[in-house]
Coordinates of C-alpha atoms in Angstrom, one line a residue:
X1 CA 11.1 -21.8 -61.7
X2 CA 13.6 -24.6 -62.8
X3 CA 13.1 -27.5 -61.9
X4 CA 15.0 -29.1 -58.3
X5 CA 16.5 -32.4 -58.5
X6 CA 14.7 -35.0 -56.9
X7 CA 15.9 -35.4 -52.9
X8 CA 17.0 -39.1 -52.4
X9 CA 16.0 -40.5 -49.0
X10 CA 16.3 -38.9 -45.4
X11 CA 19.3 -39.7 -43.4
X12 CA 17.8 -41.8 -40.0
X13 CA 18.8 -39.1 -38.0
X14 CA 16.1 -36.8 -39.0
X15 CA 13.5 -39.9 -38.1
X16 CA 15.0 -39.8 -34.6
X17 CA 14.6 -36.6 -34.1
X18 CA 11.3 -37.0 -35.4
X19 CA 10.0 -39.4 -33.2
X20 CA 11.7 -37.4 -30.4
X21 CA 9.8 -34.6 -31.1
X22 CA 6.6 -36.3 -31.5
X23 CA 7.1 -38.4 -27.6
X24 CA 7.6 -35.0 -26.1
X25 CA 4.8 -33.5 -27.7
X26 CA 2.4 -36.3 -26.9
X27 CA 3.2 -35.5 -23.0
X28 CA 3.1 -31.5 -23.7
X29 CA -0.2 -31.5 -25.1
X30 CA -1.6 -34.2 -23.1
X31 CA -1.2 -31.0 -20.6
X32 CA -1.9 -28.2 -23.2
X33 CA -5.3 -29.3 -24.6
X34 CA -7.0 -29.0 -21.1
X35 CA -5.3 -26.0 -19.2
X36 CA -7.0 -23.4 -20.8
X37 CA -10.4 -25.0 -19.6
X38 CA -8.3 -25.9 -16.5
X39 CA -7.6 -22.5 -15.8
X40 CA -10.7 -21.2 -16.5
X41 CA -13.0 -23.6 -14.7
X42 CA -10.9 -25.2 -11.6
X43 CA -9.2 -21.9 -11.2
X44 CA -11.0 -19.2 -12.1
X45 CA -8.3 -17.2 -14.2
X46 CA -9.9 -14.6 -16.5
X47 CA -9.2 -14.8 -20.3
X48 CA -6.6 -12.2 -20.1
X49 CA -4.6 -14.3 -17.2
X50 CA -4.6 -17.3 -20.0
X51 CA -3.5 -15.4 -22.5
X52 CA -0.9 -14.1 -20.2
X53 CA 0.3 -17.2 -18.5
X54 CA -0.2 -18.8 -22.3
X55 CA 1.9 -16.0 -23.8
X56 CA 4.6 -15.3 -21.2
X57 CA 5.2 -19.0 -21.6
X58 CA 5.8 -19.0 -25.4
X59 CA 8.0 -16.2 -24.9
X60 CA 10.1 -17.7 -22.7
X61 CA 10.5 -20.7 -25.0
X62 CA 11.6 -18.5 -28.0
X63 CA 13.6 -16.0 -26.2
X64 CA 15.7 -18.5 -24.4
X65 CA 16.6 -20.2 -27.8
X66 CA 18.7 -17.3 -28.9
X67 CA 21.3 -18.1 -25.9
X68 CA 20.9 -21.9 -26.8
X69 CA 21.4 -21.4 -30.0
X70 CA 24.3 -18.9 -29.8
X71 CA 26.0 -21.5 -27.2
X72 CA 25.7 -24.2 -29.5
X73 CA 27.8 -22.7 -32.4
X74 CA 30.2 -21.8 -29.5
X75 CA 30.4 -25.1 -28.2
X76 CA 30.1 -26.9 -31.7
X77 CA 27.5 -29.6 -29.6
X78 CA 24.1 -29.8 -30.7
X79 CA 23.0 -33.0 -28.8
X80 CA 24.1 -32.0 -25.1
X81 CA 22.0 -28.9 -25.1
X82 CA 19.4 -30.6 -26.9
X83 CA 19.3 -33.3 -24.4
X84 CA 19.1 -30.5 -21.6
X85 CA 16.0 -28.9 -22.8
X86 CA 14.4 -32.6 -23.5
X87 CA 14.9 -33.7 -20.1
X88 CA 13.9 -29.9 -18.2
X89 CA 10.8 -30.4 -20.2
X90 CA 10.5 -34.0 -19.1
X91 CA 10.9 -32.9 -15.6
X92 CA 8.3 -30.1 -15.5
X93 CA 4.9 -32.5 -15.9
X94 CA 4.7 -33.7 -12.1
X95 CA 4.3 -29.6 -11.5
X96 CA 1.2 -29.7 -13.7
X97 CA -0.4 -32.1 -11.5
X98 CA 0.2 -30.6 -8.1
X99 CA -1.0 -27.0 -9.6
X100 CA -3.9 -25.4 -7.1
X101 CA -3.5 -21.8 -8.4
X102 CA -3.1 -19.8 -11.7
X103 CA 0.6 -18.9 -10.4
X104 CA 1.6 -22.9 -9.8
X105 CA 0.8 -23.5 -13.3
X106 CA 2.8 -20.6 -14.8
X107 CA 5.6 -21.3 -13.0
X108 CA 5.1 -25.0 -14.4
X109 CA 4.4 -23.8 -17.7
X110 CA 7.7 -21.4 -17.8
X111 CA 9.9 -24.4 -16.4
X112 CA 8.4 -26.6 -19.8
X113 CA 8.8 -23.6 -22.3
X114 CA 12.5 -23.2 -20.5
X115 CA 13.2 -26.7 -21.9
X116 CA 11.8 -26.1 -24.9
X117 CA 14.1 -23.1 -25.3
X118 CA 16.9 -24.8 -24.7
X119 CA 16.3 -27.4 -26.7
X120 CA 14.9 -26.0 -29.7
X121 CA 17.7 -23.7 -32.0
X122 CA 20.2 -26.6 -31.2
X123 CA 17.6 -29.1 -33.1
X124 CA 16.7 -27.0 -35.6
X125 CA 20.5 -26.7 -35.9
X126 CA 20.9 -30.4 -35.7
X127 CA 18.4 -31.2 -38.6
X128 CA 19.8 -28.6 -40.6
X129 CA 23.3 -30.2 -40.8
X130 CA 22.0 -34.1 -40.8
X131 CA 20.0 -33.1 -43.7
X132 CA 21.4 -32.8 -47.3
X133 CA 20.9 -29.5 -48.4
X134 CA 18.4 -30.1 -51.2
X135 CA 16.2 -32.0 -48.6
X136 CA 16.3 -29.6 -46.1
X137 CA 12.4 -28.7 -46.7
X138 CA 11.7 -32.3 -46.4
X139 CA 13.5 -33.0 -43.3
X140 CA 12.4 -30.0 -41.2
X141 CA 8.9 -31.2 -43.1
X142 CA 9.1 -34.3 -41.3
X143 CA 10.2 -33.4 -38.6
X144 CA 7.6 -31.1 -37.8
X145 CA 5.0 -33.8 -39.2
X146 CA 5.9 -36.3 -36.6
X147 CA 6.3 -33.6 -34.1
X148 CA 2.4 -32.5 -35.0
X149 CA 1.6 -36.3 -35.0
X150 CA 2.5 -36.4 -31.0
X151 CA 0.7 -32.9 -31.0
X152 CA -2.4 -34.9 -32.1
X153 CA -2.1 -38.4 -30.1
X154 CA -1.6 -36.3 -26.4
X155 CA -5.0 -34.2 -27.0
X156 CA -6.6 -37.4 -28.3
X157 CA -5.3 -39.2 -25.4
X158 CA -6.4 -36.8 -23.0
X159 CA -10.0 -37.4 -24.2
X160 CA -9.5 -40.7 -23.1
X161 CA -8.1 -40.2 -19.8
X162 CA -10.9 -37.5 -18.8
X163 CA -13.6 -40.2 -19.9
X164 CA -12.0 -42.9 -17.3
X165 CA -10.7 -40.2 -14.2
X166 CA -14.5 -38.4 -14.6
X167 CA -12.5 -34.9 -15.5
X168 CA -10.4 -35.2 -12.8
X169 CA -7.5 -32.8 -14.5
X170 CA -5.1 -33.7 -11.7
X171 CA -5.3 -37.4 -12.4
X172 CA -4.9 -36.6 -15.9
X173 CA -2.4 -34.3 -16.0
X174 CA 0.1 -37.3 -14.2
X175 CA 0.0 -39.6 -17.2
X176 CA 1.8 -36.8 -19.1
X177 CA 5.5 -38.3 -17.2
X178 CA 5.6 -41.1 -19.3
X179 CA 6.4 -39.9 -23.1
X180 CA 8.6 -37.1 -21.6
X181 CA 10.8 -39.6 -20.4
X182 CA 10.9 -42.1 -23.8
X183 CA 11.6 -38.7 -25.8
X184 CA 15.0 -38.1 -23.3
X185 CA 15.8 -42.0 -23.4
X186 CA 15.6 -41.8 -27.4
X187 CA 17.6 -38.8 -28.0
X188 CA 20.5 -39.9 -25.6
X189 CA 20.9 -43.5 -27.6
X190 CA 19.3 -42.7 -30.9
X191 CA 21.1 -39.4 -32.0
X192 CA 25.3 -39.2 -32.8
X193 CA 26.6 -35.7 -32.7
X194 CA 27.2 -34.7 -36.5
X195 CA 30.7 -33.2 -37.6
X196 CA 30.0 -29.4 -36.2
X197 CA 31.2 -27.0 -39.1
X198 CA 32.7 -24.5 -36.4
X199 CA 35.1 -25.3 -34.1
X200 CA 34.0 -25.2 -30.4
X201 CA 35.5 -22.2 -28.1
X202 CA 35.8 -19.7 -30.8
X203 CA 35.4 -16.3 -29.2
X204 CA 32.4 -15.5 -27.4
X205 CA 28.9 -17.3 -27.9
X206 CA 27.1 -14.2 -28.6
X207 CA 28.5 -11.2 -30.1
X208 CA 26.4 -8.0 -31.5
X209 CA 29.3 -8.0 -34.7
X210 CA 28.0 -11.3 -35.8
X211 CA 24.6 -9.9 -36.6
X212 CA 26.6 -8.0 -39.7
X213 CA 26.8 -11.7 -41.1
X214 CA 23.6 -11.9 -41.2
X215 CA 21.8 -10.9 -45.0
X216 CA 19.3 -8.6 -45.7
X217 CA 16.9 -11.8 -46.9
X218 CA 17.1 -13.0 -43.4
X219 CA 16.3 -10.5 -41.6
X220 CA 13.0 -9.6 -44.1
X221 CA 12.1 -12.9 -43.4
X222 CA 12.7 -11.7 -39.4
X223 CA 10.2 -8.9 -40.1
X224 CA 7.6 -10.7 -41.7
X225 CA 8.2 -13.8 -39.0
X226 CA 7.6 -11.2 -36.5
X227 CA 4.4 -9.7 -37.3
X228 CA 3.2 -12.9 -38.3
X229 CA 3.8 -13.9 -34.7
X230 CA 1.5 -11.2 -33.6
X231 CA -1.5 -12.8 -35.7
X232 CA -0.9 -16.0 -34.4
X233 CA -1.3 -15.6 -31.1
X234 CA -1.4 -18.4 -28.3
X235 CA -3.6 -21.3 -29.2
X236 CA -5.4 -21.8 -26.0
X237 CA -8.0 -19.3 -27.3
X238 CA -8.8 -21.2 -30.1
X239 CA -9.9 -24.0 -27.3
X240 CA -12.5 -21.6 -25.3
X241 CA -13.9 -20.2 -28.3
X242 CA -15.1 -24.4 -29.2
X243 CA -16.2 -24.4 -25.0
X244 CA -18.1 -21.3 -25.8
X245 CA -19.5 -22.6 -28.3
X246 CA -20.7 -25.7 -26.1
X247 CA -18.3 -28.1 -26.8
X248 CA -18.4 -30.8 -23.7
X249 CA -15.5 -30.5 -21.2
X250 CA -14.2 -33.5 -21.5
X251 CA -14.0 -33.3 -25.2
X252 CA -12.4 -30.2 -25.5
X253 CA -8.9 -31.9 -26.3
X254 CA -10.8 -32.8 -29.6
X255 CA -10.0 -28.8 -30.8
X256 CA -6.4 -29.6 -30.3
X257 CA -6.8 -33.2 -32.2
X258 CA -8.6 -31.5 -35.0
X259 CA -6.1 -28.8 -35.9
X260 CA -2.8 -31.1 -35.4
X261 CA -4.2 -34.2 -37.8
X262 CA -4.7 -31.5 -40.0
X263 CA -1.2 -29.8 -39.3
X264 CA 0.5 -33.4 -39.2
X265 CA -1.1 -34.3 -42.6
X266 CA -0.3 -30.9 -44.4
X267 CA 3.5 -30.3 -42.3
X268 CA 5.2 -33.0 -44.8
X269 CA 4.0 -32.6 -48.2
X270 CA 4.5 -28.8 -48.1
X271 CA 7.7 -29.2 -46.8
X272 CA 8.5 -31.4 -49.6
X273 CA 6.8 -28.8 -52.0
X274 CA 9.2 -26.0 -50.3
X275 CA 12.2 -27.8 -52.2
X276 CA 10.5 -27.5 -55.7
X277 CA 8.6 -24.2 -55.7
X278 CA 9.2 -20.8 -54.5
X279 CA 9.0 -20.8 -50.5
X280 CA 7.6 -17.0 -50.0
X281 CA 5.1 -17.4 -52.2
X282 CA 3.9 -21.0 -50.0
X283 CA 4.5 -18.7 -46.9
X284 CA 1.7 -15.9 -48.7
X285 CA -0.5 -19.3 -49.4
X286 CA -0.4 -19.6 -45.1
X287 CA -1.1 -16.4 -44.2
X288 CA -4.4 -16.4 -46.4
X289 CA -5.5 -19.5 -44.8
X290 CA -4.8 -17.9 -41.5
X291 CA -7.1 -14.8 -42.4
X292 CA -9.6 -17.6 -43.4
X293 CA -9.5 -18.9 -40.1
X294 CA -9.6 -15.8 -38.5
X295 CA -12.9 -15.1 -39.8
X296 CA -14.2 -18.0 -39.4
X297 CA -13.8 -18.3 -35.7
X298 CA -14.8 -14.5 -35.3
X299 CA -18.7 -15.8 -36.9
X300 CA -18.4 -19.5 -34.8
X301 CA -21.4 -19.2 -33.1
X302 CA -21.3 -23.1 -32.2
X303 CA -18.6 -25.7 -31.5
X304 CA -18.8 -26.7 -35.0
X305 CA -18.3 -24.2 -36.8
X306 CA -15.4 -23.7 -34.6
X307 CA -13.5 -26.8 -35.9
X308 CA -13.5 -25.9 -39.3
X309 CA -11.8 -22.7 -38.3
X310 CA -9.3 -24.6 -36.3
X311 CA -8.8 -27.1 -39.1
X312 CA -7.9 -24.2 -41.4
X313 CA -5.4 -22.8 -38.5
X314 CA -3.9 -26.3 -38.8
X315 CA -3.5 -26.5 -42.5
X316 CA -1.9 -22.7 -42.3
X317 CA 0.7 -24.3 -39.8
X318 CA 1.3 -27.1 -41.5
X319 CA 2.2 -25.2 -44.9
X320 CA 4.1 -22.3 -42.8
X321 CA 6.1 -23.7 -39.8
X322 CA 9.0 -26.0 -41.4
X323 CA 8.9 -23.6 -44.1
X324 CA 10.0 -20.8 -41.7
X325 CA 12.5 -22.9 -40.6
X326 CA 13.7 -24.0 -43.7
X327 CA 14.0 -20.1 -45.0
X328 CA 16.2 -19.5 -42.1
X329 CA 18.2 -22.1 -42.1
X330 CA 18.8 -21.2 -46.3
X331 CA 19.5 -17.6 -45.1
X332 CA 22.1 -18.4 -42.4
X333 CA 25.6 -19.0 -42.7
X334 CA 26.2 -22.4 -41.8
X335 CA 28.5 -22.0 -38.6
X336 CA 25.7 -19.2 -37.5
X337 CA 22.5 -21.6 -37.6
X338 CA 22.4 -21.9 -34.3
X339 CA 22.4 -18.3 -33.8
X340 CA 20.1 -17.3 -36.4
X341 CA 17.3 -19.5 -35.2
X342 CA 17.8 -18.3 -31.8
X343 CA 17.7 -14.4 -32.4
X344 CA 14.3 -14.9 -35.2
X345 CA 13.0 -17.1 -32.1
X346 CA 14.0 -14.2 -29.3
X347 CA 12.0 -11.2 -31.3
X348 CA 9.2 -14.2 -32.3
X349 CA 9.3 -14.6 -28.2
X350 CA 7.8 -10.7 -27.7
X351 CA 5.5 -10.5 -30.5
X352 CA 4.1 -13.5 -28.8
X353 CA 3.9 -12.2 -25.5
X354 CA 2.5 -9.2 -27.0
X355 CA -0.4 -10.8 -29.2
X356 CA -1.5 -13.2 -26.7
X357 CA -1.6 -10.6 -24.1
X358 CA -3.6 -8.7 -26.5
X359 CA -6.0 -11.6 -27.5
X360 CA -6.9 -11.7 -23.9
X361 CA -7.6 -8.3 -23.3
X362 CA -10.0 -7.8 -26.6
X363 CA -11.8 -11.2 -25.4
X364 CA -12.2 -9.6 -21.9
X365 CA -13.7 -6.6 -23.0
X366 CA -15.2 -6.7 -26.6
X367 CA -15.8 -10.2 -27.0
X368 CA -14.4 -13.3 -28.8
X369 CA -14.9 -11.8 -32.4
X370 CA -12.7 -9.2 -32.2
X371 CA -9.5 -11.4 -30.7
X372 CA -10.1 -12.6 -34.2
X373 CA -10.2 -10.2 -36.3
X374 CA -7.4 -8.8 -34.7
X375 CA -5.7 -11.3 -35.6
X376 CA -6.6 -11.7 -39.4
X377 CA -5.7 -7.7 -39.4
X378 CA -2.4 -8.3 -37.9
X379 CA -1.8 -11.4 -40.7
X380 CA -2.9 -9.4 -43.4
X381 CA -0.2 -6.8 -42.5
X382 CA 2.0 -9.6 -42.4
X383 CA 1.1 -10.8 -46.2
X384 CA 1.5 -6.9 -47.3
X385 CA 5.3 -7.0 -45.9
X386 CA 5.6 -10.2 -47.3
X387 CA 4.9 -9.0 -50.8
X388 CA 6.5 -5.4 -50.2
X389 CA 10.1 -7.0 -49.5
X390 CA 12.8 -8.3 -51.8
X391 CA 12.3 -11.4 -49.9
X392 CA 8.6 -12.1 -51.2
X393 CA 10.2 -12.3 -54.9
X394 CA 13.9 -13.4 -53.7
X395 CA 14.9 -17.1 -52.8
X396 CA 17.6 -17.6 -50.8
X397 CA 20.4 -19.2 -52.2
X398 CA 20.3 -23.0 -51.0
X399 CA 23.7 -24.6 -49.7

């Protein structure tokens, strides 16, 4: 391919929402690296009720950003909504601490993922129009780096907190208030609305007729989003399978630090490597390394060999995740952004509900080894689409 001309540097904006990103997710996974354990040995939920309670949570968060997203190309207001979702999340992680059954903590989890939904199409949208149109793989890049950098620090913190509060999970779980809160404060003083490119109150928010706008290369990248959805099911499974394999309690946070260090140190340069070389051939590199770590988490017989399969699920998100986005956002018409990442996010919501709910049930009754290779069969479908589809040899043009 032709060379691309060298992006200058990021506008501030993008480090904002950056840091934003990474405050909140230092408070979510704070929470997230211990629940499943949580669950599991303070509550006694099955592995199916995780995946469940994991899933259904997930789903919410995507499926609610197709209305946030829609309503923020009818508005023409990224940051309001985006401030919404910030501060709901914010809000949810007393609930965590005050959980005493599997139901408390799913109706804590689906008031966090609500946020998330709420705020995630309108800052996707928002980095898409701060972001100079030849950097966009860069900025959603590092945005998703210093997002997975706070997705590193809360697990890593956690470890700390269970070493002083003696695995008290309670006592824990109340530190997670803090960072919530920054992230909010930050986004309200650091962030100016951009120029929208539609004017707000133009018909309704959501309309089926604006779906015919959409191309044919977005909605193969839709399809292949989809399935690959289904293979990456939720991530709480990845922390049993280390406790099965006999990883202390009040290390297991230490599964969720090793796969985001290696997801914040690959998000970046492959975002940056998305501007220069062909992005669905990057996306096929993923979903290799994703069958890799399928299978190696299927054979984990111990905790160790269980971290190198969730380092190599790391690296695949770290190449894959900002370049999803990025492919969308190249894709979409510009005054539809919002819209587009909110309707890939609503059918992404199902297949996750779907392939977590799944996971649980083939961990129930055949074992850990075949949630895996479940999942490495449902990724390898997902490569064969990719490469079956005009949009695994067709870029999308870039504006």
């Amino acid at each position: 391919m032709p060379s691309q001309p060298k992006p200058g540097p990021l506008p501030a904006g993008i480090w904002v929402l950056g840091f934003v990103s990474m405050l909140m997710d230092i408070s979510s996974e704070l929470i997230h690296s211990l629940l499943p354990v949580f669950l599991l040995t303070e509550l006694g939920a099955s592995a199916l009720v995780i995946g469940l309670i994991e899933g259904s949570a997930e789903a919410v968060a995507l499926i609610v950003r197709v209305f946030s997203g829609a309503l923020s190309d009818h508005l023409g207001r990224r940051k309001t909504l985006a401030v919404a979702g910030y501060g709901l999340g914010a809000l949810s992680k007393p609930l965590f601490a005050m959980a005493s059954s599997a139901g408390m903590v799913f109706a804590a989890r689906c008031i966090d993922r609500v946020g998330k939904g709420i705020r995630g199409a309108p800052r996707d949208a928002l980095v898409a129009e701060l972001a100079p149109a030849r950097a966009r793989g860069a900025a959603f890049g590092l945005r998703q780096a210093l997002d997975t950098v706070g997705a590193f620090l809360g697990p890593l913190l956690a470890v700390g907190l269970m070493l002083l509060c003696a695995d008290d999970f309670h006592a824990v779980f109340w530190f997670a208030a803090l960072p919530g809160a920054l992230a909010v404060a930050l986004l309200v003083l650091g962030i100016r609305e951009p120029r929208s490119s539609r004017r707000p109150g133009q018909g309704s928010p959501i309309h089926w007729r604006l779906l015919r706008r959409l191309s044919p290369v977005y909605w193969a990248i839709v399809v292949v989003g989809v399935t690959f959805t289904l293979a990456r099911f939720a991530e709480a499974f990845l922390v049993l399978r280390a406790q099965q394999g006999g990883l202390p309690l009040a290390w297991v946070p230490l599964v969720l630090v090793v796969m985001n260090l290696v997801y914040a140190a690959a998000a970046y340069p492959f975002g940056r490597l998305a501007d220069r070389w062909s992005r669905p051939r990057l996306l096929a590199l993923g979903l290799a390394v994703l069958v890799a770590a399928d299978l190696v988490l299927a054979h984990a017989a111990g905790w160790g060999l269980a971290l190198v399969g969730v380092g190599l699920w790391g690296l695949h998100l770290g190449i894959t995740q900002g370049l999803l986005s990025a492919m969308i956002a190249d894709a979409a018409p510009g005054d539809l952004r919002g819209t587009a990442f909110g309707l890939f996010s609503l059918l992404c919501g199902f297949a996750m509900l779907v392939g977590s709910a799944l996971a649980g049930l083939l961990w129930d009754k055949l074992g850990a080894a075949a949630t895996f290779y479940a999942g490495a069969a449902f990724c390898l479908l997902a490569l064969g689409g990719l490469l079956r589809t005009r949009a695994g040899t067709t870029e999308a043009p870039r504006a």
